Short mmCIF file of C-alpha atoms and ligand atoms in Angstrom, two decimals:
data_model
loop_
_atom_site.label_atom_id
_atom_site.label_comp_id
_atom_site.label_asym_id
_atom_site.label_seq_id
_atom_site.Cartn_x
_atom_site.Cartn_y
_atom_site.Cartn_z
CA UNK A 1368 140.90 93.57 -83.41
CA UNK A 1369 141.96 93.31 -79.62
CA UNK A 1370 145.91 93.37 -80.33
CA UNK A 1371 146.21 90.54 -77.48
CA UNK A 1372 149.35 88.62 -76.18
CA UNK A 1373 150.41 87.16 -79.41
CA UNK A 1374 152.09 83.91 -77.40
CA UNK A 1375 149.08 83.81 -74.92
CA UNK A 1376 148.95 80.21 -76.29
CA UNK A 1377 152.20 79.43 -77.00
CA UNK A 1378 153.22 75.31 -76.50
CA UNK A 1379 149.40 74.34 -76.29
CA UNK A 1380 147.58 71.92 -78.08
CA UNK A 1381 143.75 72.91 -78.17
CA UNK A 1382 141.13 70.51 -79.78
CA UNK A 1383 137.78 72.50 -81.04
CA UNK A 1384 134.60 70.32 -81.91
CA UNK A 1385 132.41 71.90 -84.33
CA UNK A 1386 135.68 74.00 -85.98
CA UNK A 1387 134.43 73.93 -89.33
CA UNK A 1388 131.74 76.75 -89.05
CA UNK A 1389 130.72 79.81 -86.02
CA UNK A 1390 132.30 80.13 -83.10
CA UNK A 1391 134.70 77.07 -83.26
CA UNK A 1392 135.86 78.06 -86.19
CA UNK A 1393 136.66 81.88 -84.98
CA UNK A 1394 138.05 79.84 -82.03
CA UNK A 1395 140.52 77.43 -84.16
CA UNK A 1396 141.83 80.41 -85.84
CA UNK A 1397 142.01 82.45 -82.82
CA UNK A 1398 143.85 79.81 -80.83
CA UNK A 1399 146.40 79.33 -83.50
CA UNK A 1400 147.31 82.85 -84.25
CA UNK A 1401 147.90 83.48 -80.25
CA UNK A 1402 150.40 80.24 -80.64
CA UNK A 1403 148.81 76.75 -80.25
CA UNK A 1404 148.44 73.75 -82.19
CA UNK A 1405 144.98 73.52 -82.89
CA UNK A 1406 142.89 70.33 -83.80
CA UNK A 1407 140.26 71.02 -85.89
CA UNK A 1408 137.15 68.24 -85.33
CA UNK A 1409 134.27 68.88 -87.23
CA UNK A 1410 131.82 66.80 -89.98
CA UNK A 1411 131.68 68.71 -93.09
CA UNK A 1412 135.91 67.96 -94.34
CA UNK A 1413 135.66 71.18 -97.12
CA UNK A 1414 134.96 73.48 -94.16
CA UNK A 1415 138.02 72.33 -92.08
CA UNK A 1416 140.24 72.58 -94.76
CA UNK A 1417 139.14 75.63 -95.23
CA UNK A 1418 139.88 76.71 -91.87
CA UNK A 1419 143.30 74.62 -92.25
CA UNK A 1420 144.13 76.82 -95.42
CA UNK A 1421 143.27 80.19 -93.13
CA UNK A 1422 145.28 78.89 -90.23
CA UNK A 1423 148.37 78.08 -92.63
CA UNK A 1424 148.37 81.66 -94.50
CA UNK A 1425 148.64 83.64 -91.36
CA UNK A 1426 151.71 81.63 -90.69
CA UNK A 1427 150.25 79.70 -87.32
CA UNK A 1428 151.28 76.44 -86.65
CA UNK A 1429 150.07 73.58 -88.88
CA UNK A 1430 147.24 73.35 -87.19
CA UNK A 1431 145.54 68.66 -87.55
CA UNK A 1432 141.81 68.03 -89.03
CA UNK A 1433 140.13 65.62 -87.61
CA UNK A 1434 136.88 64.66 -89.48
CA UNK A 1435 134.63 63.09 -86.97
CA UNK A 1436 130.74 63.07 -86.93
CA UNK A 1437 129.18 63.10 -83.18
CA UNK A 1438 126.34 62.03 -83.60
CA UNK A 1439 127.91 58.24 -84.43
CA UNK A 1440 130.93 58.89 -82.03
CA UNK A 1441 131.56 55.85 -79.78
CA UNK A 1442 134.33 54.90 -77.42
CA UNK A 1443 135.82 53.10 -79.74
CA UNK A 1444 136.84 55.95 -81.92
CA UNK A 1445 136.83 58.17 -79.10
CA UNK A 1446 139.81 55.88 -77.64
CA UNK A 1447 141.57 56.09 -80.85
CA UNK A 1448 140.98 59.91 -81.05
CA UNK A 1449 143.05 59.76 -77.45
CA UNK A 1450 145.86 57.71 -79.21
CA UNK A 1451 145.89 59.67 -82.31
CA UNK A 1452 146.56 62.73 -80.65
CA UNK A 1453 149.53 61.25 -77.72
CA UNK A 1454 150.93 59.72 -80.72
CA UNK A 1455 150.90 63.06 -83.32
CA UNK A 1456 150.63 66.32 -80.88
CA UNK A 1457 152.65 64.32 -77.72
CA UNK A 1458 149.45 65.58 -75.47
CA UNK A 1459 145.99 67.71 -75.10
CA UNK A 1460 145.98 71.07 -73.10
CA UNK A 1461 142.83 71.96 -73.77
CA UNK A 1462 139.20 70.77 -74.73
CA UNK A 1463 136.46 72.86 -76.41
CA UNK A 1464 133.41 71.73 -76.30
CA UNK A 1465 131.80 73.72 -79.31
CA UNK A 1466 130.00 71.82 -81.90
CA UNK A 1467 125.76 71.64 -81.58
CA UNK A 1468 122.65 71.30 -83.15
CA UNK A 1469 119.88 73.05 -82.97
CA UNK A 1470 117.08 70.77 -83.56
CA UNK A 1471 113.48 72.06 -84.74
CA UNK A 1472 112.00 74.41 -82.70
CA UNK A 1473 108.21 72.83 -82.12
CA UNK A 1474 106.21 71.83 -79.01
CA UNK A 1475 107.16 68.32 -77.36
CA UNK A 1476 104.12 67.01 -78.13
CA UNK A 1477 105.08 67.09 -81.73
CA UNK A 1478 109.10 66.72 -81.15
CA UNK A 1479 110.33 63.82 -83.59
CA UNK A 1480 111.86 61.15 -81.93
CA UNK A 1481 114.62 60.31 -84.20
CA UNK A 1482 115.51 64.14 -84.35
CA UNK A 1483 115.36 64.17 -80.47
CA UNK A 1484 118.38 61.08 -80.47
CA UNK A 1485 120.25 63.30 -83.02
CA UNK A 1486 120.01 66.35 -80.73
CA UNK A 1487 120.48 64.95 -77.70
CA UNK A 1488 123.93 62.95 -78.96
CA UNK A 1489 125.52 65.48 -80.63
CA UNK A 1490 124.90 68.29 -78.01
CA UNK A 1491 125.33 65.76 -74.69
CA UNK A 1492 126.30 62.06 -75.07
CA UNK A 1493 129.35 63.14 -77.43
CA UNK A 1494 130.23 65.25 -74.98
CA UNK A 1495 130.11 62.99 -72.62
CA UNK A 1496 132.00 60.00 -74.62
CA UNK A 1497 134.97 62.99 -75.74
CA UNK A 1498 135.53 64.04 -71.92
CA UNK A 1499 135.58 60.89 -71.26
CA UNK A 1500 138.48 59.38 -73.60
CA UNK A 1501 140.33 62.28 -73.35
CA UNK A 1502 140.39 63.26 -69.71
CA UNK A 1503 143.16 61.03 -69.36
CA UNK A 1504 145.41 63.40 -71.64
CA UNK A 1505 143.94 66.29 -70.04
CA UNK A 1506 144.98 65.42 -66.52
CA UNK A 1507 148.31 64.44 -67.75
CA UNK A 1508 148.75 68.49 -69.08
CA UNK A 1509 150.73 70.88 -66.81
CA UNK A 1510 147.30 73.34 -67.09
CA UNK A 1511 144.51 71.83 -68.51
CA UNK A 1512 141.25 72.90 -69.64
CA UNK A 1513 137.82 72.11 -70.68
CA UNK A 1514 135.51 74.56 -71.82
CA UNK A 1515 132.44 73.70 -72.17
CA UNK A 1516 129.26 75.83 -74.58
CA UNK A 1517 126.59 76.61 -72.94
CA UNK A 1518 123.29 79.07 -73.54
CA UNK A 1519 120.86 81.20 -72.27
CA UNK A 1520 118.09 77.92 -72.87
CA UNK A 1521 120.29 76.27 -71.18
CA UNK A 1522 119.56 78.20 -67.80
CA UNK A 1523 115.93 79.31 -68.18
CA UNK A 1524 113.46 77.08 -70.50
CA UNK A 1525 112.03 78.08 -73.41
CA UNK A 1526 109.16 76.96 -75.09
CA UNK A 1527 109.40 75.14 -78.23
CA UNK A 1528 113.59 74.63 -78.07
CA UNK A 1529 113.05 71.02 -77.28
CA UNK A 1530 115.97 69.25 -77.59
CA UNK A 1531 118.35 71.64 -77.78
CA UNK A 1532 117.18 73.32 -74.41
CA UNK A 1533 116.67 69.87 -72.68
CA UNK A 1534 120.45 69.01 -73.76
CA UNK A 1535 122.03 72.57 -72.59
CA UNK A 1536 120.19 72.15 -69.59
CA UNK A 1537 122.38 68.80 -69.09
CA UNK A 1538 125.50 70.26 -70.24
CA UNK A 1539 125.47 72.92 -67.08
CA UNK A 1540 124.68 70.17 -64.98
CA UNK A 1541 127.57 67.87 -66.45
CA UNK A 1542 129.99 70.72 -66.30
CA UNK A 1543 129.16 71.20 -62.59
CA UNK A 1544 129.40 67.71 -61.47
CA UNK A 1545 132.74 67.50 -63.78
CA UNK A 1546 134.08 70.48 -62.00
CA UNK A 1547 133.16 69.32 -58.49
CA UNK A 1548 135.04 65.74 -59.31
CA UNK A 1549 138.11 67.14 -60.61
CA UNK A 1550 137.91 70.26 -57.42
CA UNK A 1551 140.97 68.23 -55.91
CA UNK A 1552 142.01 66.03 -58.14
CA UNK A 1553 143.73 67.16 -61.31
CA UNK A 1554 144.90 70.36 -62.41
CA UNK A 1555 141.90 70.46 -65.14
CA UNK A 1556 139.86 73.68 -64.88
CA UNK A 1557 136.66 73.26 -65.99
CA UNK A 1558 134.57 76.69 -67.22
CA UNK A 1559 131.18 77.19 -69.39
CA UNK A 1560 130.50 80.12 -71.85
CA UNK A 1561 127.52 81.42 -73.18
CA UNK A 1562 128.18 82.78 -76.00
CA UNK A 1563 125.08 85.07 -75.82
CA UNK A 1564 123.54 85.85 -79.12
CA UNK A 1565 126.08 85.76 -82.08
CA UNK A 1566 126.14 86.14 -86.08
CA UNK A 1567 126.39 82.45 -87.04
CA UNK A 1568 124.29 80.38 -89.14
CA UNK A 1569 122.62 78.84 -86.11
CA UNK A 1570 121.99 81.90 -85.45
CA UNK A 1571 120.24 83.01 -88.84
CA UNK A 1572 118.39 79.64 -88.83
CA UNK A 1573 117.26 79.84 -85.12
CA UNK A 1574 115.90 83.92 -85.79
CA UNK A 1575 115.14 84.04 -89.89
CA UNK A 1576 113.80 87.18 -89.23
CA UNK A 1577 116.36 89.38 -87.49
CA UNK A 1578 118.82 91.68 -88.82
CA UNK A 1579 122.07 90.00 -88.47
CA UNK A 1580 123.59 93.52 -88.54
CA UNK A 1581 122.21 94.10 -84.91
CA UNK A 1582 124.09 90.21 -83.98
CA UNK A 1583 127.79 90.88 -82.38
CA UNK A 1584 130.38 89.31 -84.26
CA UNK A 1585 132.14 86.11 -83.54
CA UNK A 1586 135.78 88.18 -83.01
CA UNK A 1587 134.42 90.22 -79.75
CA UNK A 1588 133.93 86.51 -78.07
CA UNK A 1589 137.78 85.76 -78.57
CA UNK A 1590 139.09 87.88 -75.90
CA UNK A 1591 136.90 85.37 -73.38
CA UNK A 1592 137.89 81.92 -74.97
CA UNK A 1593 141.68 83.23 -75.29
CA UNK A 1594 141.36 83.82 -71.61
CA UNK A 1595 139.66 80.82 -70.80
CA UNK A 1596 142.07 78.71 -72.82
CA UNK A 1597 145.03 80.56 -72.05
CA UNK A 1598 147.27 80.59 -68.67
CA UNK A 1599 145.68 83.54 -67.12
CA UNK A 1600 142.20 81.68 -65.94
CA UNK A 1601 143.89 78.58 -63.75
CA UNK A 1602 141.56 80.29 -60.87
CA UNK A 1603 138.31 80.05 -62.57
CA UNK A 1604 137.15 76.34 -62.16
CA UNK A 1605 133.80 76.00 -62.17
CA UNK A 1606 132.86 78.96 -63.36
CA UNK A 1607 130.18 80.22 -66.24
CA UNK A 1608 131.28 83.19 -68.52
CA UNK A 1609 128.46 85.08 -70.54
CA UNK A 1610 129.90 86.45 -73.96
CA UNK A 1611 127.47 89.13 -73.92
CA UNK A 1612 129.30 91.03 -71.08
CA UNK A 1613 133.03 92.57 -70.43
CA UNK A 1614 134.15 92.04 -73.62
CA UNK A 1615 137.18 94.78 -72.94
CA UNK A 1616 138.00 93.16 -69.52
CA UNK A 1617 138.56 89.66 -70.99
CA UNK A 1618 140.96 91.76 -73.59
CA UNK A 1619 142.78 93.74 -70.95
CA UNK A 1620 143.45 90.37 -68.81
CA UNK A 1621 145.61 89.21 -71.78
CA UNK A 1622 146.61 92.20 -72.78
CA UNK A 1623 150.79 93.69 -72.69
CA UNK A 1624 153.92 91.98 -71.85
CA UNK A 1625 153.48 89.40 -69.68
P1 LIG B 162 127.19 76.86 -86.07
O1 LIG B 162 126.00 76.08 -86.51
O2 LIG B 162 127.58 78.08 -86.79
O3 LIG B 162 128.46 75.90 -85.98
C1 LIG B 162 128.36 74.66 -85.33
C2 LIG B 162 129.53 73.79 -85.70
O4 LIG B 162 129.32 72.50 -85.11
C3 LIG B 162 129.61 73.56 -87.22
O5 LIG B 162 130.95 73.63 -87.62
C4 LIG B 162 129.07 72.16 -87.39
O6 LIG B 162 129.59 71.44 -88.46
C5 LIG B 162 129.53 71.50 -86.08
N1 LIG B 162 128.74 70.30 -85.85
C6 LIG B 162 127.40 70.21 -85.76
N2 LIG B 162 127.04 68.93 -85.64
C7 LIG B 162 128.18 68.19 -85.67
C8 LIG B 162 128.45 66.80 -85.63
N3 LIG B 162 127.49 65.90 -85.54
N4 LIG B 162 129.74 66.40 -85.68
C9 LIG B 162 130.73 67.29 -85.80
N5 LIG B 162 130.54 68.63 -85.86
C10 LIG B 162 129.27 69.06 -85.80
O7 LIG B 162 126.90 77.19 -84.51
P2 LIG B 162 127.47 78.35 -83.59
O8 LIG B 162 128.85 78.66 -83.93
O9 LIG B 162 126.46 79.42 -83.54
O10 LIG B 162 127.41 77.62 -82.17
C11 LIG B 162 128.55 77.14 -81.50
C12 LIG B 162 128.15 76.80 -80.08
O11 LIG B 162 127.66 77.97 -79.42
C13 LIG B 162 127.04 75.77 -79.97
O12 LIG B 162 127.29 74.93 -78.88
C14 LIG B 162 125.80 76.60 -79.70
O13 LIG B 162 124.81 75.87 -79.03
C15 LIG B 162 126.38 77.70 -78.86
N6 LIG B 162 125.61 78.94 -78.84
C16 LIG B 162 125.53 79.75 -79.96
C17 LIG B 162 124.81 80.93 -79.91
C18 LIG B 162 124.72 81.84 -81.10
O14 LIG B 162 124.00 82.87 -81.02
N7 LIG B 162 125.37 81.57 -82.21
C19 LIG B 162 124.12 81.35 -78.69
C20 LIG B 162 124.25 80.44 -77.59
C21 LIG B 162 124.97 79.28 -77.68
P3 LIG B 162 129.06 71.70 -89.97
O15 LIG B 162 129.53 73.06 -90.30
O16 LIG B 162 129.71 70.65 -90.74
O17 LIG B 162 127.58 71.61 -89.90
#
């Protein structure tokens, strides 16, 4: 679609939560077909190998599944995640936060508290547990990323998003304070996106009503996560990209002969 840098990617190794479905999964393939080993993580194992299969017939590298749910991750498997991937892939370039929930969309008053947990630990604590076990690896990389998914409930509240608002809410605040640790410390560069509105099923389920037709398309957000995972963005730590916007700009950064 954007006839980008075909080796933008070349030599890294990218793990994407939540690569079975949406955006990670336009992400996994994306990543691997501009060069890099990709590790797909995800719940639902038919999905990922179906994402496997699409990596494999476009000729990418062999790209490693990884079925994981995170809302039981621990540090225990989170450690042996780490190990797992210094022993098969020899390191981790780059992290992708992708995978979420969306939760019901009712008042608090009447949020369930089980559903909350669920929420809150897939969208935050794993987050938190991942970055955790695997910062090691990440620090070790020559340019090393984590990108973390943000959204617009996230920034300003909205009524009735519960959970999922509450935990996006953290997530900007954990990507900040991540970014401001690692400011001098490691050549990590932390970055948020918002993806901005996009035809996925959280999408459909979060707006029944809308016509999907009038949603962007997964592919226009590539140009932004190729950038962000790619060589070109070592100067944006700290920073929060919104999908909805410069589209063509992201694509012209990476863009040509480099
Ligand atoms: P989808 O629901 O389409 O995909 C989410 C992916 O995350 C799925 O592959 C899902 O797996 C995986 N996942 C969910 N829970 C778990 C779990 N417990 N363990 C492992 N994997 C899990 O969502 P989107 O692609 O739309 O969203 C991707 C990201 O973008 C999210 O962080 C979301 O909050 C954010 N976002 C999306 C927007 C949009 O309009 N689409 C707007 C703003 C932000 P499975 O398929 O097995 O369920």
């Amino acid at each position: 679609m954007f006839n980008l840098r075909k080796d933008i990617l070349a030599n890294r190794v990218i793990l994407v939560t939540g690569a079975g479905d949406g955006i990670g999964k336009e992400a996994a393939v994306s990543f691997a077909e501009h060069g890099a080993q990709v590790i797909l993580l995800g719940r639902t194992i038919k999905k990922l190998e179906k994402v496997y299969d699409q990596i494999c017939q476009i000729g990418a590298q062999e790209p490693a599944i990884v079925q994981l749910d995170l809302e039981t991750l621990d540090e225990a498997t989170s450690e042996q995640l780490k190990e797992t991937i210094q022993d098969n892939c020899g390191k981790l370039d780059v992290l992708l936060h992708n995978a979420a929930i969306l939760g019901t969309r009712v008042p608090l008053e009447n949020y369930d508290s089980k559903e909350w947990a669920s929420v809150i630990q897939t969208n935050l604590t794993s987050v938190f547990v991942l970055t955790k076990a695997l910062l090691p690896l990440l620090k070790k990389s020559v340019d090393g990323r984590i990108i973390f998914t943000n959204s617009s409930v996230g920034k300003t509240p909205r009524a009735y998003w519960g959970a999922y608002s509450v935990s996006k809410f953290a997530l900007t605040g954990f990507a900040k304070i991540l970014s401001e640790e690692l400011e001098n410390t490691a050549k990590v560069v932390v970055t948020s996106v918002n993806p901005g509105a996009t035809r996925t099923s959280m999408r459909r389920s979060a707006y029944p009503g809308e016509d999907p037709r009038k949603i962007k398309n997964v592919k226009t957000l590539m140009p932004l996560y190729l950038y962000l995972a790619g060589p070109d963005s070592r100067h944006e730590h700290g920073k929060e990209f919104s999908g909805n916007q410069q589209t063509w700009d992201w694509a012209n950064r990476i863009k040509g002969p480099r």
